[in-house]
PDB file of C-alpha atoms in Angstrom:
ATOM      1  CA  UNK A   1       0.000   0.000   0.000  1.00  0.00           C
ATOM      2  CA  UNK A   2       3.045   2.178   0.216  1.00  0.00           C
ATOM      3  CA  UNK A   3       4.171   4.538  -2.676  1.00  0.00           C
ATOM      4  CA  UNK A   4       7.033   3.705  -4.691  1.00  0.00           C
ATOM      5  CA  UNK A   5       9.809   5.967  -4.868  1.00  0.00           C
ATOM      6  CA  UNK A   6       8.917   6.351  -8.799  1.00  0.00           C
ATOM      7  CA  UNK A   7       5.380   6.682  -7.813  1.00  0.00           C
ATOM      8  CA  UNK A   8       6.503   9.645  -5.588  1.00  0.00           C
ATOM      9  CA  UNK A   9       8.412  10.983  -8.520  1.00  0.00           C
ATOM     10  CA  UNK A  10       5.847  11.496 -11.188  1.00  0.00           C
ATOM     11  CA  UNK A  11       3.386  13.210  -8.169  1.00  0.00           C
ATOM     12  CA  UNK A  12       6.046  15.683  -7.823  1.00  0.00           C
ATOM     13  CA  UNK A  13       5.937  15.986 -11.971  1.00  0.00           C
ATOM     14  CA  UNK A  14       2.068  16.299 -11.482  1.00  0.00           C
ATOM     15  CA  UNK A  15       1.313  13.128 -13.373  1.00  0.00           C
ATOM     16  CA  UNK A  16      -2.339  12.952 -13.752  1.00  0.00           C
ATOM     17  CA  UNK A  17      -2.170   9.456 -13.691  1.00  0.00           C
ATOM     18  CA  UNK A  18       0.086   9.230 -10.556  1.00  0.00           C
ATOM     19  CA  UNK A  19      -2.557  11.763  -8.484  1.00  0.00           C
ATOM     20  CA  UNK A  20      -5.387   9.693  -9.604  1.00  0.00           C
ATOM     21  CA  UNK A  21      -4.007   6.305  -8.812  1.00  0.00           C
ATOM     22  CA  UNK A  22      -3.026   8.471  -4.998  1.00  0.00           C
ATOM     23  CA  UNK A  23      -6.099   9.362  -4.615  1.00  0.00           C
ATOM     24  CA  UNK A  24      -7.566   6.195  -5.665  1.00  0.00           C
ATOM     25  CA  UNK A  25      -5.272   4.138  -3.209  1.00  0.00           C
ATOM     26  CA  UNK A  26      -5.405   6.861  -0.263  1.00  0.00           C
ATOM     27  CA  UNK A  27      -9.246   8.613  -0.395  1.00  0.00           C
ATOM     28  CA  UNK A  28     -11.207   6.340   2.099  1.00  0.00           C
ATOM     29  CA  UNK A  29      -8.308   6.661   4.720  1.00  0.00           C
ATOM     30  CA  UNK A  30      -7.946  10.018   4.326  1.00  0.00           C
ATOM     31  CA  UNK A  31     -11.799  10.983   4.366  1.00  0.00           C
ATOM     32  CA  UNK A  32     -12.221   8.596   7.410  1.00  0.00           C
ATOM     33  CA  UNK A  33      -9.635   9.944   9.550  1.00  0.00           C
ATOM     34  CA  UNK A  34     -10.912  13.606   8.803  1.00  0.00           C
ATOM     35  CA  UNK A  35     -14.611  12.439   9.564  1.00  0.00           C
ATOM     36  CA  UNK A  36     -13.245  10.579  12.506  1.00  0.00           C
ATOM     37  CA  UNK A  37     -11.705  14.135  13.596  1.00  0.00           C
ATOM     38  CA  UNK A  38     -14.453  16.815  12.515  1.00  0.00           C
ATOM     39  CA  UNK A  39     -17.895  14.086  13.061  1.00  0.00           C
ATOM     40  CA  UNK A  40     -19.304  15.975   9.868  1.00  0.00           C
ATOM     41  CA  UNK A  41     -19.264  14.157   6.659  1.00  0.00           C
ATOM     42  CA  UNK A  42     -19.507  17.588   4.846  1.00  0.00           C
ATOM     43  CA  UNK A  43     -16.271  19.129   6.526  1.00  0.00           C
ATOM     44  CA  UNK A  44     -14.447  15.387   6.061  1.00  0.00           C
ATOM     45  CA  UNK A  45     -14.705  16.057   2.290  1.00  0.00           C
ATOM     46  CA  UNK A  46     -13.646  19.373   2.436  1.00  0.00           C
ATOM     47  CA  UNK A  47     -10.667  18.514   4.468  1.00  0.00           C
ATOM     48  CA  UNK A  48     -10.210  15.259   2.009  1.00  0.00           C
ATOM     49  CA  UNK A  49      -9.751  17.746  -1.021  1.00  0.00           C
ATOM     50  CA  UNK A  50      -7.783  19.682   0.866  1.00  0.00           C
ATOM     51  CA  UNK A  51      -5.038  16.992   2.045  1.00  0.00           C
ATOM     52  CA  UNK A  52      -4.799  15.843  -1.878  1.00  0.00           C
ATOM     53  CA  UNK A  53      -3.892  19.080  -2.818  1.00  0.00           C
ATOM     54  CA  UNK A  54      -1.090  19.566  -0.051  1.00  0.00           C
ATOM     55  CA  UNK A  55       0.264  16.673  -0.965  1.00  0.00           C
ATOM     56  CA  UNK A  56       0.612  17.459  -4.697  1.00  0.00           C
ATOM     57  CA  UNK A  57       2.084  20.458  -3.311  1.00  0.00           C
ATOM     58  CA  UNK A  58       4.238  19.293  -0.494  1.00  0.00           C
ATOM     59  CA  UNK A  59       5.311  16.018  -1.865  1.00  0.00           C
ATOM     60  CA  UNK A  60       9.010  17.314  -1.483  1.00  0.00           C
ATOM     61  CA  UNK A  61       8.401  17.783   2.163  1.00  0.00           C
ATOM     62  CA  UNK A  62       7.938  14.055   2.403  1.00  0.00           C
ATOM     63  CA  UNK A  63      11.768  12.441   2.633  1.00  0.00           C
ATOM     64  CA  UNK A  64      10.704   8.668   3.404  1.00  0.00           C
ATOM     65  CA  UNK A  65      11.928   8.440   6.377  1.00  0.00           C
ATOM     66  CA  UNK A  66       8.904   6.752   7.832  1.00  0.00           C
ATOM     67  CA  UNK A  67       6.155   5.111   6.131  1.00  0.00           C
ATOM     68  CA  UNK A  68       4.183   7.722   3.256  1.00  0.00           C
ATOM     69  CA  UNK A  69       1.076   6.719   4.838  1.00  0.00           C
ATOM     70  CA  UNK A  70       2.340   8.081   8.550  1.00  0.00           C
ATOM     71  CA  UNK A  71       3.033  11.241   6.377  1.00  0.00           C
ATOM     72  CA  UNK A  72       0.191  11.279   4.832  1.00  0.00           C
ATOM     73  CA  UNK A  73      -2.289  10.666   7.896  1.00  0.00           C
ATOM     74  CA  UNK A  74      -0.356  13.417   9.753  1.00  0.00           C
ATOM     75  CA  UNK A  75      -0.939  15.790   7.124  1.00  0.00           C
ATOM     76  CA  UNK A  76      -4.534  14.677   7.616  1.00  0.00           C
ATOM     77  CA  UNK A  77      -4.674  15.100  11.003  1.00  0.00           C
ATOM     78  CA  UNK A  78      -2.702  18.467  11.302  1.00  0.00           C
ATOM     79  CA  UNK A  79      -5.334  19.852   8.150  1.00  0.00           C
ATOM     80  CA  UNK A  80      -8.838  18.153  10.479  1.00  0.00           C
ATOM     81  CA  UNK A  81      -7.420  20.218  12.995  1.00  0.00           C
ATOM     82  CA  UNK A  82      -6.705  23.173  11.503  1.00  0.00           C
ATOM     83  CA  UNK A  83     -10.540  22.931   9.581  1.00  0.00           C
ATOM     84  CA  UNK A  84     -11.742  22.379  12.543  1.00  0.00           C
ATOM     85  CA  UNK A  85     -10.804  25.446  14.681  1.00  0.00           C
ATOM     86  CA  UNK A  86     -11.565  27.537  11.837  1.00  0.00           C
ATOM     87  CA  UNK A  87     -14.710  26.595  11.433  1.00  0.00           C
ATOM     88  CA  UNK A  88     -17.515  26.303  14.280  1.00  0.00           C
ATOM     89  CA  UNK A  89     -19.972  23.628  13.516  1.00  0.00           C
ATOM     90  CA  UNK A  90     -23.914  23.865  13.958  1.00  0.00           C
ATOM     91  CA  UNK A  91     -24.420  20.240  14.913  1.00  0.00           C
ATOM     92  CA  UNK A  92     -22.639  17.288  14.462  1.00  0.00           C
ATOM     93  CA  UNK A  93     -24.044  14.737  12.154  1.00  0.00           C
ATOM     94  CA  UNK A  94     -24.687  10.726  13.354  1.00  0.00           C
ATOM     95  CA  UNK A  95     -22.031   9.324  11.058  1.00  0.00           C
ATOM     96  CA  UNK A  96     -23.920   6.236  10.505  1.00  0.00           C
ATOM     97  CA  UNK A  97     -27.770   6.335  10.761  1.00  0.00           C
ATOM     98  CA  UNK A  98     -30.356   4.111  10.673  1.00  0.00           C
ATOM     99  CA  UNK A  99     -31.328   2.750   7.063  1.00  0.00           C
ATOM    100  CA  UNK A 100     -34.715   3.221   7.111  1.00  0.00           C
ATOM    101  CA  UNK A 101     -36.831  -0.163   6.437  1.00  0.00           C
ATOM    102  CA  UNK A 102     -33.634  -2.321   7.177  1.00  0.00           C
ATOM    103  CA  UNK A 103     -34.783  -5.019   8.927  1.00  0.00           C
ATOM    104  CA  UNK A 104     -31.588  -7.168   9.472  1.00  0.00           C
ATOM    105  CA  UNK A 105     -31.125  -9.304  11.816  1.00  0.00           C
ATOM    106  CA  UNK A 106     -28.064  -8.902  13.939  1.00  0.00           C
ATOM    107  CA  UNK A 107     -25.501 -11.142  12.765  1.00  0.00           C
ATOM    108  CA  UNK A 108     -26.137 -10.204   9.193  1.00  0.00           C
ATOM    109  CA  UNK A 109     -22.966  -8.462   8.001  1.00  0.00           C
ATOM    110  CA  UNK A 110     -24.393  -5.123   7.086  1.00  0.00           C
ATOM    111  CA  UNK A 111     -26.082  -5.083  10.884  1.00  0.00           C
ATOM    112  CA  UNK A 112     -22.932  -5.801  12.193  1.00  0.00           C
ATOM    113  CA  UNK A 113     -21.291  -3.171  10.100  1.00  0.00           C
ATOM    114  CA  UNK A 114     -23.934  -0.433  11.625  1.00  0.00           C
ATOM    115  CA  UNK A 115     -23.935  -1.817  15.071  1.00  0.00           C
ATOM    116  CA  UNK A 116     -19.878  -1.385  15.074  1.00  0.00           C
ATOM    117  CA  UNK A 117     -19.620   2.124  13.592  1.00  0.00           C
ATOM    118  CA  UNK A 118     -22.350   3.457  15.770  1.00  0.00           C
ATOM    119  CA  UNK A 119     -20.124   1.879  18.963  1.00  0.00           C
ATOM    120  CA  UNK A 120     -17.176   3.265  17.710  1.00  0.00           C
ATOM    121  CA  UNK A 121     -18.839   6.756  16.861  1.00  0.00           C
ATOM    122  CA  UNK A 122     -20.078   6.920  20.608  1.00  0.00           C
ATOM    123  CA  UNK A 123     -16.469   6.436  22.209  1.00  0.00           C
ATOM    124  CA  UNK A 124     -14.881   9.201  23.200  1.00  0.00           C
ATOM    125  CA  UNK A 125     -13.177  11.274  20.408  1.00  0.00           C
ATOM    126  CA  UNK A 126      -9.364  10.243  21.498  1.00  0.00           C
ATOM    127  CA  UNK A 127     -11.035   6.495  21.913  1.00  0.00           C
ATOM    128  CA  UNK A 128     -12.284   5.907  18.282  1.00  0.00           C
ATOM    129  CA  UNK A 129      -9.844   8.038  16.553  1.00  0.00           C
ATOM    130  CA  UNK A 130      -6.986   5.340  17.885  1.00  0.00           C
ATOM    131  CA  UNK A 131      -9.372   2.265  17.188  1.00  0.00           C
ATOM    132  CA  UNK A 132      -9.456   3.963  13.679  1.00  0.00           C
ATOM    133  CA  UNK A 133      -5.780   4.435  13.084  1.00  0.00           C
ATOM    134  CA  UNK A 134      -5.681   1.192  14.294  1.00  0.00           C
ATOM    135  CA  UNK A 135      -7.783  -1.478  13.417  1.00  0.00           C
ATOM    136  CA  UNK A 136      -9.204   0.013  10.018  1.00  0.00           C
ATOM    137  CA  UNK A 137      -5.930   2.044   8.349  1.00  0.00           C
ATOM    138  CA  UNK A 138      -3.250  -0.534  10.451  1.00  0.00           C
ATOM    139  CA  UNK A 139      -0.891   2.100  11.843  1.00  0.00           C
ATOM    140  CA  UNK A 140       1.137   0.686  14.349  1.00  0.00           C
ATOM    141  CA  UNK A 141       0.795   2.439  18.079  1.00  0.00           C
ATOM    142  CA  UNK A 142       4.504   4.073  17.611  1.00  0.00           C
ATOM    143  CA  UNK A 143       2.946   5.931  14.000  1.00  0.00           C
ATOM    144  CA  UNK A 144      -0.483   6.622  15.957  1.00  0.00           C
ATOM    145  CA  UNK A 145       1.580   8.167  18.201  1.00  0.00           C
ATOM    146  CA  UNK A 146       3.890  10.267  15.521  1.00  0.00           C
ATOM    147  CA  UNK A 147       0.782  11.482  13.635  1.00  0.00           C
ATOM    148  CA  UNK A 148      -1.519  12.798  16.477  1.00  0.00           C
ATOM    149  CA  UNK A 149       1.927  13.750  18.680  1.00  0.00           C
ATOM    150  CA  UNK A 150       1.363  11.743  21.723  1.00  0.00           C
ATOM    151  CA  UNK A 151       3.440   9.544  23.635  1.00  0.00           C
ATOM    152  CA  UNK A 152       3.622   5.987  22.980  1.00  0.00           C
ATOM    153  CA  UNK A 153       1.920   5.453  26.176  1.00  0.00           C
ATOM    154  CA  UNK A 154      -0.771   7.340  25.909  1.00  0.00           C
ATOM    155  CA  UNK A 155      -1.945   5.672  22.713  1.00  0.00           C
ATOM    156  CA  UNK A 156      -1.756   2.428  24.067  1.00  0.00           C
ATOM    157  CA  UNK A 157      -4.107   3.320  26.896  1.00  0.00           C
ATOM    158  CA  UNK A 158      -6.449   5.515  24.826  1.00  0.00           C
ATOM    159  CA  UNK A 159      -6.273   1.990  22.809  1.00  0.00           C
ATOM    160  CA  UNK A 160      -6.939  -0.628  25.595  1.00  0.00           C
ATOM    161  CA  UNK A 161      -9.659   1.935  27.079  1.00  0.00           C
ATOM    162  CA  UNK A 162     -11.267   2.340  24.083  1.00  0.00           C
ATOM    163  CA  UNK A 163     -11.322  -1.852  23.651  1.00  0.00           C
ATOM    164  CA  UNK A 164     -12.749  -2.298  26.824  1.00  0.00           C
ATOM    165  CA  UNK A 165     -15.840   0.548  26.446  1.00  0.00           C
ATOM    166  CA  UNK A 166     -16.396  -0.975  22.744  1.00  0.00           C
ATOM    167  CA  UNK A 167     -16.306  -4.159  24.130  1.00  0.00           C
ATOM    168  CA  UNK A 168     -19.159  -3.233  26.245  1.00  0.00           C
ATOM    169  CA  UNK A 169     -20.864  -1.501  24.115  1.00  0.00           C
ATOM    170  CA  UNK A 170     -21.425  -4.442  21.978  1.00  0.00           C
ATOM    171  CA  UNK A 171     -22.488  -7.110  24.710  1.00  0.00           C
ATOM    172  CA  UNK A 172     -25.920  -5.034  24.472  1.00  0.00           C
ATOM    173  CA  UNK A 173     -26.096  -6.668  20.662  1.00  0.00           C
ATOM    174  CA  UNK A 174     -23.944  -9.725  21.065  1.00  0.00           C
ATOM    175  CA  UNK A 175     -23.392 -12.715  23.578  1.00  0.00           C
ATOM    176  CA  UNK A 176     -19.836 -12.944  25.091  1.00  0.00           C
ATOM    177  CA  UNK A 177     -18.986 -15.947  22.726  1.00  0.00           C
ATOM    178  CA  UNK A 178     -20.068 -13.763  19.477  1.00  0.00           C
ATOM    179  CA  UNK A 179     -17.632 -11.076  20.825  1.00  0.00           C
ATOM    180  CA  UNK A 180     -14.521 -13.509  21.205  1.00  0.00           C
TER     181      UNK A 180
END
């Protein structure tokens, strides 16, 4: 999932061909971890186009020492951030709602699916944005830590006290052995 170092090179030439396979590889990360941070799917996108065009522009700021994707979700974070204290929202927006006529039972997949995100979305901001980094774009607790500039230790508890509220979040859907 990385970038290749000639990859890299024809984003700094503005390839049209290299921003659209970037964005193609990198959009769902990016817009989750901004919609993670700002809880409005409106702002997310915003923020979304906003990262792709810093890193068309900033692409010689990135000198591979770590991973392009710690880079990138930095640049991500640091741009949520900024969008966010620049802007004052109305209201946030459930990030997952309720399909309406869905009738699925609970162990169907798309249930599931709902039943997780809505967990996660109720955990406390620090809480689901580490699950996030974590579990859905696999950053490793030392680049969780880099991007969001926090100590080691501090994501690994936001991380095992987010587990442990998720986890009981979801015994009010789900028997103990369904969890395991």
């Amino acid at each position: 999932m990385e970038l290749s170092s000639e990859m890299i090179r024809n984003i700094k030439n503005k390839n049209p061909a290299a921003i659209r396979l970037l964005v193609g590889r990198y959009q769902d990360y990016v817009y989750t971890l901004a919609l993670r941070v700002l809880k409005q799917t409106q702002a997310a996108e915003e923020v979304t186009q906003d990262v792709f065009m810093k890193v068309i522009d900033k692409i010689d700021q990135y000198k591979g020492q770590a991973k392009f994707s710690t880079w990138l979700y930095t640049l991500t974070y640091r741009t949520a951030l900024n969008h966010r204290r620049g802007h004052s929202f109305q209201q946030e927006e459930p990030l997952h709602t309720e399909i309406p006529g869905q009738t699925s039972p609970p162990g169907e997949p798309e249930e599931r699916n709902r039943i997780l995100w809505q967990a996660i979305n109720s955990l406390p901001a620090p809480y689901a944005l580490i699950i996030t980094l974590y579990y859905l774009n696999q950053l490793r607790i030392r680049e969780i830590a880099e991007t969001l500039e926090i100590p080691v230790n501090t994501v690994k508890t936001h991380l095992s006290r987010g587990r442990k509220k998720l986890h009981r979040l979801l015994e009010k859907h789900y028997s103990k052995e369904e969890l395991l």
